[in-house]
Amino acid sequence: MGKPVIATASLAGCFGCHMSILDIDERILRLVELVEFNKSPIDDIKRFTKPADIGLIEGGCSNSENVAVLRDFRKNCRVLVSLGECAVMGGLPALRNSIPLKECLEEAYLNSPTVDPGERVIPNDEDLPVILDKVYPCHEVVKIDCFLPGCPPSADLIWEALTAIIEGRPLNLAYDLIKFD
Ligand code: SF4
């Protein structure tokens, strides 16, 4: 049997959760022995070339492309993990959820003092992803199997969860891995 396959993606996130994956330090050498990476910014593979055992999703869904990528991950990953607060509950991008989308766009592209007066236009190229009315956590779009909290989740939490899933162990996360006070 081959190594378990891992895929990762960043949707409406800041890549901080991906940085936390890399924060496992020297354990990354064990990780590459244990698993094979497929679609991921870590190896720059753009499309699934085979089904994955584990998908790690950073960020929630803020636009139509986020939704398409997330559905593609659900289709291709046996275990899908919401990695970090943005994936779990929308996180910082979801601060816009209490403000109508039209107002957000006007503030960003028309009224902001940093916008060049000659360039006050809301982007509307048909090739751009459609911005959603609000930012959705991943489990409101597809079924999620595992939630790892934190902004970002610590490297130790990610390591413990990943190795448990790979080895088929129950996810018994110690309290100090998931407390943030
Ligand atoms: Fe960045 Fe925090 Fe969101 Fe992760 S949870 S993508 S670190 S803002």
PDB file of C-alpha atoms and ligand atoms in Angstrom:
ATOM      1  CA  MET A   1       0.000   0.000   0.000  1.00  0.00           C
ATOM      2  CA  GLY A   2       1.308   3.496  -0.867  1.00  0.00           C
ATOM      3  CA  LYS A   3       1.674   6.419   1.495  1.00  0.00           C
ATOM      4  CA  PRO A   4      -1.436   8.354   2.542  1.00  0.00           C
ATOM      5  CA  VAL A   5      -2.015  11.311   0.230  1.00  0.00           C
ATOM      6  CA  ILE A   6      -2.514  14.840   1.617  1.00  0.00           C
ATOM      7  CA  ALA A   7      -3.891  17.873  -0.216  1.00  0.00           C
ATOM      8  CA  THR A   8      -4.173  21.421   1.114  1.00  0.00           C
ATOM      9  CA  ALA A   9      -5.788  24.677  -0.016  1.00  0.00           C
ATOM     10  CA  SER A  10      -6.168  28.237   1.186  1.00  0.00           C
ATOM     11  CA  LEU A  11      -9.575  29.800   0.494  1.00  0.00           C
ATOM     12  CA  ALA A  12     -10.429  33.103   2.252  1.00  0.00           C
ATOM     13  CA  GLY A  13      -7.444  32.815   4.558  1.00  0.00           C
ATOM     14  CA  CYS A  14      -4.095  34.514   5.097  1.00  0.00           C
ATOM     15  CA  PHE A  15      -1.811  31.472   4.659  1.00  0.00           C
ATOM     16  CA  GLY A  16      -1.029  31.641   8.373  1.00  0.00           C
ATOM     17  CA  CYS A  17      -2.471  28.142   8.835  1.00  0.00           C
ATOM     18  CA  HIS A  18      -0.180  26.852   6.081  1.00  0.00           C
ATOM     19  CA  MET A  19       2.736  28.544   7.833  1.00  0.00           C
ATOM     20  CA  SER A  20       1.712  26.668  10.975  1.00  0.00           C
ATOM     21  CA  ILE A  21       1.943  23.362   9.065  1.00  0.00           C
ATOM     22  CA  LEU A  22       5.544  24.272   8.234  1.00  0.00           C
ATOM     23  CA  ASP A  23       6.076  25.173  11.903  1.00  0.00           C
ATOM     24  CA  ILE A  24       6.240  21.473  12.786  1.00  0.00           C
ATOM     25  CA  ASP A  25       9.972  22.087  12.234  1.00  0.00           C
ATOM     26  CA  GLU A  26      12.120  18.967  11.920  1.00  0.00           C
ATOM     27  CA  ARG A  27       9.015  16.762  12.082  1.00  0.00           C
ATOM     28  CA  ILE A  28       8.446  17.835   8.467  1.00  0.00           C
ATOM     29  CA  LEU A  29      11.147  15.312   7.554  1.00  0.00           C
ATOM     30  CA  ARG A  30       9.064  12.589   9.218  1.00  0.00           C
ATOM     31  CA  LEU A  31       5.951  13.929   7.526  1.00  0.00           C
ATOM     32  CA  VAL A  32       7.423  13.568   4.049  1.00  0.00           C
ATOM     33  CA  GLU A  33       8.382  10.000   4.960  1.00  0.00           C
ATOM     34  CA  LEU A  34       4.840   9.313   6.192  1.00  0.00           C
ATOM     35  CA  VAL A  35       2.757  10.956   3.450  1.00  0.00           C
ATOM     36  CA  GLU A  36       2.718  12.107  -0.139  1.00  0.00           C
ATOM     37  CA  PHE A  37       1.510  15.623  -0.952  1.00  0.00           C
ATOM     38  CA  ASN A  38      -0.794  16.135  -3.910  1.00  0.00           C
ATOM     39  CA  LYS A  39      -2.694  19.346  -4.808  1.00  0.00           C
ATOM     40  CA  SER A  40      -1.258  21.982  -2.470  1.00  0.00           C
ATOM     41  CA  PRO A  41       0.541  25.339  -2.435  1.00  0.00           C
ATOM     42  CA  ILE A  42       3.281  23.466  -0.550  1.00  0.00           C
ATOM     43  CA  ASP A  43       4.377  21.581  -3.681  1.00  0.00           C
ATOM     44  CA  ASP A  44       2.593  23.853  -6.200  1.00  0.00           C
ATOM     45  CA  ILE A  45       0.545  20.974  -7.670  1.00  0.00           C
ATOM     46  CA  LYS A  46      -2.455  22.837  -9.082  1.00  0.00           C
ATOM     47  CA  ARG A  47      -4.909  19.991  -9.737  1.00  0.00           C
ATOM     48  CA  PHE A  48      -5.640  16.636  -8.105  1.00  0.00           C
ATOM     49  CA  THR A  49      -3.738  13.917  -9.927  1.00  0.00           C
ATOM     50  CA  LYS A  50      -5.157  11.214  -7.612  1.00  0.00           C
ATOM     51  CA  PRO A  51      -7.688  11.007  -4.762  1.00  0.00           C
ATOM     52  CA  ALA A  52      -6.394  12.200  -1.380  1.00  0.00           C
ATOM     53  CA  ASP A  53      -6.787  10.556   2.016  1.00  0.00           C
ATOM     54  CA  ILE A  54      -6.720  13.869   3.891  1.00  0.00           C
ATOM     55  CA  GLY A  55      -7.640  17.384   2.727  1.00  0.00           C
ATOM     56  CA  LEU A  56      -6.665  20.376   4.858  1.00  0.00           C
ATOM     57  CA  ILE A  57      -8.701  23.513   4.164  1.00  0.00           C
ATOM     58  CA  GLU A  58      -7.599  26.939   5.365  1.00  0.00           C
ATOM     59  CA  GLY A  59     -10.093  29.808   5.112  1.00  0.00           C
ATOM     60  CA  GLY A  60     -13.826  30.027   4.580  1.00  0.00           C
ATOM     61  CA  CYS A  61     -15.747  30.790   1.394  1.00  0.00           C
ATOM     62  CA  SER A  62     -15.847  34.434   0.359  1.00  0.00           C
ATOM     63  CA  ASN A  63     -16.299  34.016  -3.395  1.00  0.00           C
ATOM     64  CA  SER A  64     -17.423  31.569  -6.065  1.00  0.00           C
ATOM     65  CA  GLU A  65     -13.907  30.245  -6.646  1.00  0.00           C
ATOM     66  CA  ASN A  66     -13.564  29.352  -2.932  1.00  0.00           C
ATOM     67  CA  VAL A  67     -16.793  27.324  -3.214  1.00  0.00           C
ATOM     68  CA  ALA A  68     -15.593  25.515  -6.358  1.00  0.00           C
ATOM     69  CA  VAL A  69     -12.223  24.629  -4.764  1.00  0.00           C
ATOM     70  CA  LEU A  70     -13.915  23.422  -1.571  1.00  0.00           C
ATOM     71  CA  ARG A  71     -16.367  21.208  -3.499  1.00  0.00           C
ATOM     72  CA  ASP A  72     -13.454  19.809  -5.509  1.00  0.00           C
ATOM     73  CA  PHE A  73     -11.700  18.928  -2.231  1.00  0.00           C
ATOM     74  CA  ARG A  74     -14.842  17.279  -0.854  1.00  0.00           C
ATOM     75  CA  LYS A  75     -15.076  15.195  -4.022  1.00  0.00           C
ATOM     76  CA  ASN A  76     -11.423  14.142  -3.907  1.00  0.00           C
ATOM     77  CA  CYS A  77     -10.642  13.791  -0.174  1.00  0.00           C
ATOM     78  CA  ARG A  78     -11.698  10.954   2.112  1.00  0.00           C
ATOM     79  CA  VAL A  79     -11.245  13.001   5.306  1.00  0.00           C
ATOM     80  CA  LEU A  80     -11.773  16.749   5.009  1.00  0.00           C
ATOM     81  CA  VAL A  81     -10.380  18.974   7.774  1.00  0.00           C
ATOM     82  CA  SER A  82     -11.317  22.590   8.523  1.00  0.00           C
ATOM     83  CA  LEU A  83      -7.956  24.026   9.552  1.00  0.00           C
ATOM     84  CA  GLY A  84      -8.155  27.186  11.676  1.00  0.00           C
ATOM     85  CA  GLU A  85     -10.804  29.698  12.676  1.00  0.00           C
ATOM     86  CA  CYS A  86     -11.413  31.076   9.170  1.00  0.00           C
ATOM     87  CA  ALA A  87     -12.352  27.599   7.892  1.00  0.00           C
ATOM     88  CA  VAL A  88     -14.187  26.656  11.101  1.00  0.00           C
ATOM     89  CA  MET A  89     -16.252  29.820  11.559  1.00  0.00           C
ATOM     90  CA  GLY A  90     -15.311  32.391   8.899  1.00  0.00           C
ATOM     91  CA  GLY A  91     -12.666  34.111  11.016  1.00  0.00           C
ATOM     92  CA  LEU A  92     -11.496  37.653  10.331  1.00  0.00           C
ATOM     93  CA  PRO A  93     -12.903  37.839   6.757  1.00  0.00           C
ATOM     94  CA  ALA A  94     -16.362  37.163   8.238  1.00  0.00           C
ATOM     95  CA  LEU A  95     -16.212  40.527  10.028  1.00  0.00           C
ATOM     96  CA  ARG A  96     -17.827  41.841   6.844  1.00  0.00           C
ATOM     97  CA  ASN A  97     -20.886  39.635   7.376  1.00  0.00           C
ATOM     98  CA  SER A  98     -22.783  42.283   9.336  1.00  0.00           C
ATOM     99  CA  ILE A  99     -22.308  44.882   6.573  1.00  0.00           C
ATOM    100  CA  PRO A 100     -24.186  44.680   3.252  1.00  0.00           C
ATOM    101  CA  LEU A 101     -21.859  43.570   0.430  1.00  0.00           C
ATOM    102  CA  LYS A 102     -22.658  46.699  -1.612  1.00  0.00           C
ATOM    103  CA  GLU A 103     -21.393  48.904   1.242  1.00  0.00           C
ATOM    104  CA  CYS A 104     -18.202  46.837   1.602  1.00  0.00           C
ATOM    105  CA  LEU A 105     -17.427  47.153  -2.114  1.00  0.00           C
ATOM    106  CA  GLU A 106     -18.189  50.887  -2.158  1.00  0.00           C
ATOM    107  CA  GLU A 107     -15.963  51.476   0.855  1.00  0.00           C
ATOM    108  CA  ALA A 108     -13.080  49.467  -0.633  1.00  0.00           C
ATOM    109  CA  TYR A 109     -13.208  50.675  -4.239  1.00  0.00           C
ATOM    110  CA  LEU A 110     -15.062  54.026  -4.288  1.00  0.00           C
ATOM    111  CA  ASN A 111     -14.818  55.830  -0.958  1.00  0.00           C
ATOM    112  CA  SER A 112     -11.525  54.745   0.543  1.00  0.00           C
ATOM    113  CA  PRO A 113      -9.069  57.673   0.863  1.00  0.00           C
ATOM    114  CA  THR A 114      -6.347  55.490  -0.661  1.00  0.00           C
ATOM    115  CA  VAL A 115      -8.233  54.978  -3.956  1.00  0.00           C
ATOM    116  CA  ASP A 116      -6.911  57.092  -6.822  1.00  0.00           C
ATOM    117  CA  PRO A 117      -9.781  59.513  -7.730  1.00  0.00           C
ATOM    118  CA  GLY A 118      -9.369  58.558 -11.389  1.00  0.00           C
ATOM    119  CA  GLU A 119      -9.791  54.863 -10.618  1.00  0.00           C
ATOM    120  CA  ARG A 120     -12.968  54.766  -8.567  1.00  0.00           C
ATOM    121  CA  VAL A 121     -14.541  51.651 -10.043  1.00  0.00           C
ATOM    122  CA  ILE A 122     -15.850  48.421  -8.520  1.00  0.00           C
ATOM    123  CA  PRO A 123     -14.079  45.557 -10.387  1.00  0.00           C
ATOM    124  CA  ASN A 124     -16.568  43.711 -12.558  1.00  0.00           C
ATOM    125  CA  ASP A 125     -14.529  41.741 -15.098  1.00  0.00           C
ATOM    126  CA  GLU A 126     -16.409  38.557 -15.978  1.00  0.00           C
ATOM    127  CA  ASP A 127     -13.257  36.496 -15.296  1.00  0.00           C
ATOM    128  CA  LEU A 128     -13.222  37.542 -11.632  1.00  0.00           C
ATOM    129  CA  PRO A 129     -14.832  35.210  -9.074  1.00  0.00           C
ATOM    130  CA  VAL A 130     -18.224  36.411  -7.851  1.00  0.00           C
ATOM    131  CA  ILE A 131     -18.065  37.806  -4.296  1.00  0.00           C
ATOM    132  CA  LEU A 132     -20.609  36.054  -2.038  1.00  0.00           C
ATOM    133  CA  ASP A 133     -23.129  37.957   0.094  1.00  0.00           C
ATOM    134  CA  LYS A 134     -21.163  36.896   3.166  1.00  0.00           C
ATOM    135  CA  VAL A 135     -18.251  34.681   4.199  1.00  0.00           C
ATOM    136  CA  TYR A 136     -19.332  31.080   4.877  1.00  0.00           C
ATOM    137  CA  PRO A 137     -17.493  28.612   7.121  1.00  0.00           C
ATOM    138  CA  CYS A 138     -16.600  25.457   5.208  1.00  0.00           C
ATOM    139  CA  HIS A 139     -19.120  23.180   6.950  1.00  0.00           C
ATOM    140  CA  GLU A 140     -21.964  25.371   5.651  1.00  0.00           C
ATOM    141  CA  VAL A 141     -20.895  24.529   2.092  1.00  0.00           C
ATOM    142  CA  VAL A 142     -19.769  20.868   2.273  1.00  0.00           C
ATOM    143  CA  LYS A 143     -19.576  18.130   4.920  1.00  0.00           C
ATOM    144  CA  ILE A 144     -16.482  18.558   7.100  1.00  0.00           C
ATOM    145  CA  ASP A 145     -15.103  15.596   9.051  1.00  0.00           C
ATOM    146  CA  CYS A 146     -12.741  17.292  11.484  1.00  0.00           C
ATOM    147  CA  PHE A 147     -12.356  20.801  12.939  1.00  0.00           C
ATOM    148  CA  LEU A 148      -9.019  22.145  14.207  1.00  0.00           C
ATOM    149  CA  PRO A 149      -9.460  25.470  16.049  1.00  0.00           C
ATOM    150  CA  GLY A 150      -6.944  28.264  16.458  1.00  0.00           C
ATOM    151  CA  CYS A 151      -5.682  31.281  14.567  1.00  0.00           C
ATOM    152  CA  PRO A 152      -3.632  29.552  13.509  1.00  0.00           C
ATOM    153  CA  PRO A 153      -3.893  26.071  15.044  1.00  0.00           C
ATOM    154  CA  SER A 154      -0.534  25.330  16.645  1.00  0.00           C
ATOM    155  CA  ALA A 155       1.981  23.154  14.860  1.00  0.00           C
ATOM    156  CA  ASP A 156       1.668  20.621  17.705  1.00  0.00           C
ATOM    157  CA  LEU A 157      -2.103  20.454  17.242  1.00  0.00           C
ATOM    158  CA  ILE A 158      -1.741  19.968  13.482  1.00  0.00           C
ATOM    159  CA  TRP A 159       0.901  17.268  14.003  1.00  0.00           C
ATOM    160  CA  GLU A 160      -1.176  15.407  16.576  1.00  0.00           C
ATOM    161  CA  ALA A 161      -4.312  15.533  14.420  1.00  0.00           C
ATOM    162  CA  LEU A 162      -2.531  14.544  11.212  1.00  0.00           C
ATOM    163  CA  THR A 163      -0.701  11.592  12.742  1.00  0.00           C
ATOM    164  CA  ALA A 164      -3.901  10.410  14.449  1.00  0.00           C
ATOM    165  CA  ILE A 165      -5.823  10.472  11.155  1.00  0.00           C
ATOM    166  CA  ILE A 166      -2.954   8.787   9.290  1.00  0.00           C
ATOM    167  CA  GLU A 167      -2.631   6.043  11.925  1.00  0.00           C
ATOM    168  CA  GLY A 168      -6.398   5.639  12.316  1.00  0.00           C
ATOM    169  CA  ARG A 169      -6.274   6.667  15.998  1.00  0.00           C
ATOM    170  CA  PRO A 170      -9.131   8.540  17.689  1.00  0.00           C
ATOM    171  CA  LEU A 171      -8.526  12.298  17.882  1.00  0.00           C
ATOM    172  CA  ASN A 172      -7.845  12.705  21.612  1.00  0.00           C
ATOM    173  CA  LEU A 173      -6.506  16.233  21.682  1.00  0.00           C
ATOM    174  CA  ALA A 174      -4.914  17.329  24.959  1.00  0.00           C
ATOM    175  CA  TYR A 175      -6.507  20.415  26.519  1.00  0.00           C
ATOM    176  CA  ASP A 176      -3.363  22.535  26.206  1.00  0.00           C
ATOM    177  CA  LEU A 177      -3.413  21.980  22.415  1.00  0.00           C
ATOM    178  CA  ILE A 178      -6.838  23.572  22.060  1.00  0.00           C
ATOM    179  CA  LYS A 179      -6.943  26.242  24.780  1.00  0.00           C
ATOM    180  CA  PHE A 180      -6.190  29.774  23.684  1.00  0.00           C
ATOM    181  CA  ASP A 181      -6.413  31.909  26.831  1.00  0.00           C
TER     182      ASP A 181
HETATM  183 FE1  SF4 B   1      -4.915  33.255   8.919  1.00  0.00          FE
HETATM  184 FE2  SF4 B   1      -5.861  32.802  11.368  1.00  0.00          FE
HETATM  185 FE3  SF4 B   1      -7.459  32.530   9.279  1.00  0.00          FE
HETATM  186 FE4  SF4 B   1      -5.505  30.745   9.677  1.00  0.00          FE
HETATM  187  S1  SF4 B   1      -7.281  31.092  11.015  1.00  0.00           S
HETATM  188  S2  SF4 B   1      -6.073  31.708   7.723  1.00  0.00           S
HETATM  189  S3  SF4 B   1      -3.908  32.086  10.564  1.00  0.00           S
HETATM  190  S4  SF4 B   1      -6.483  34.448   9.962  1.00  0.00           S
END
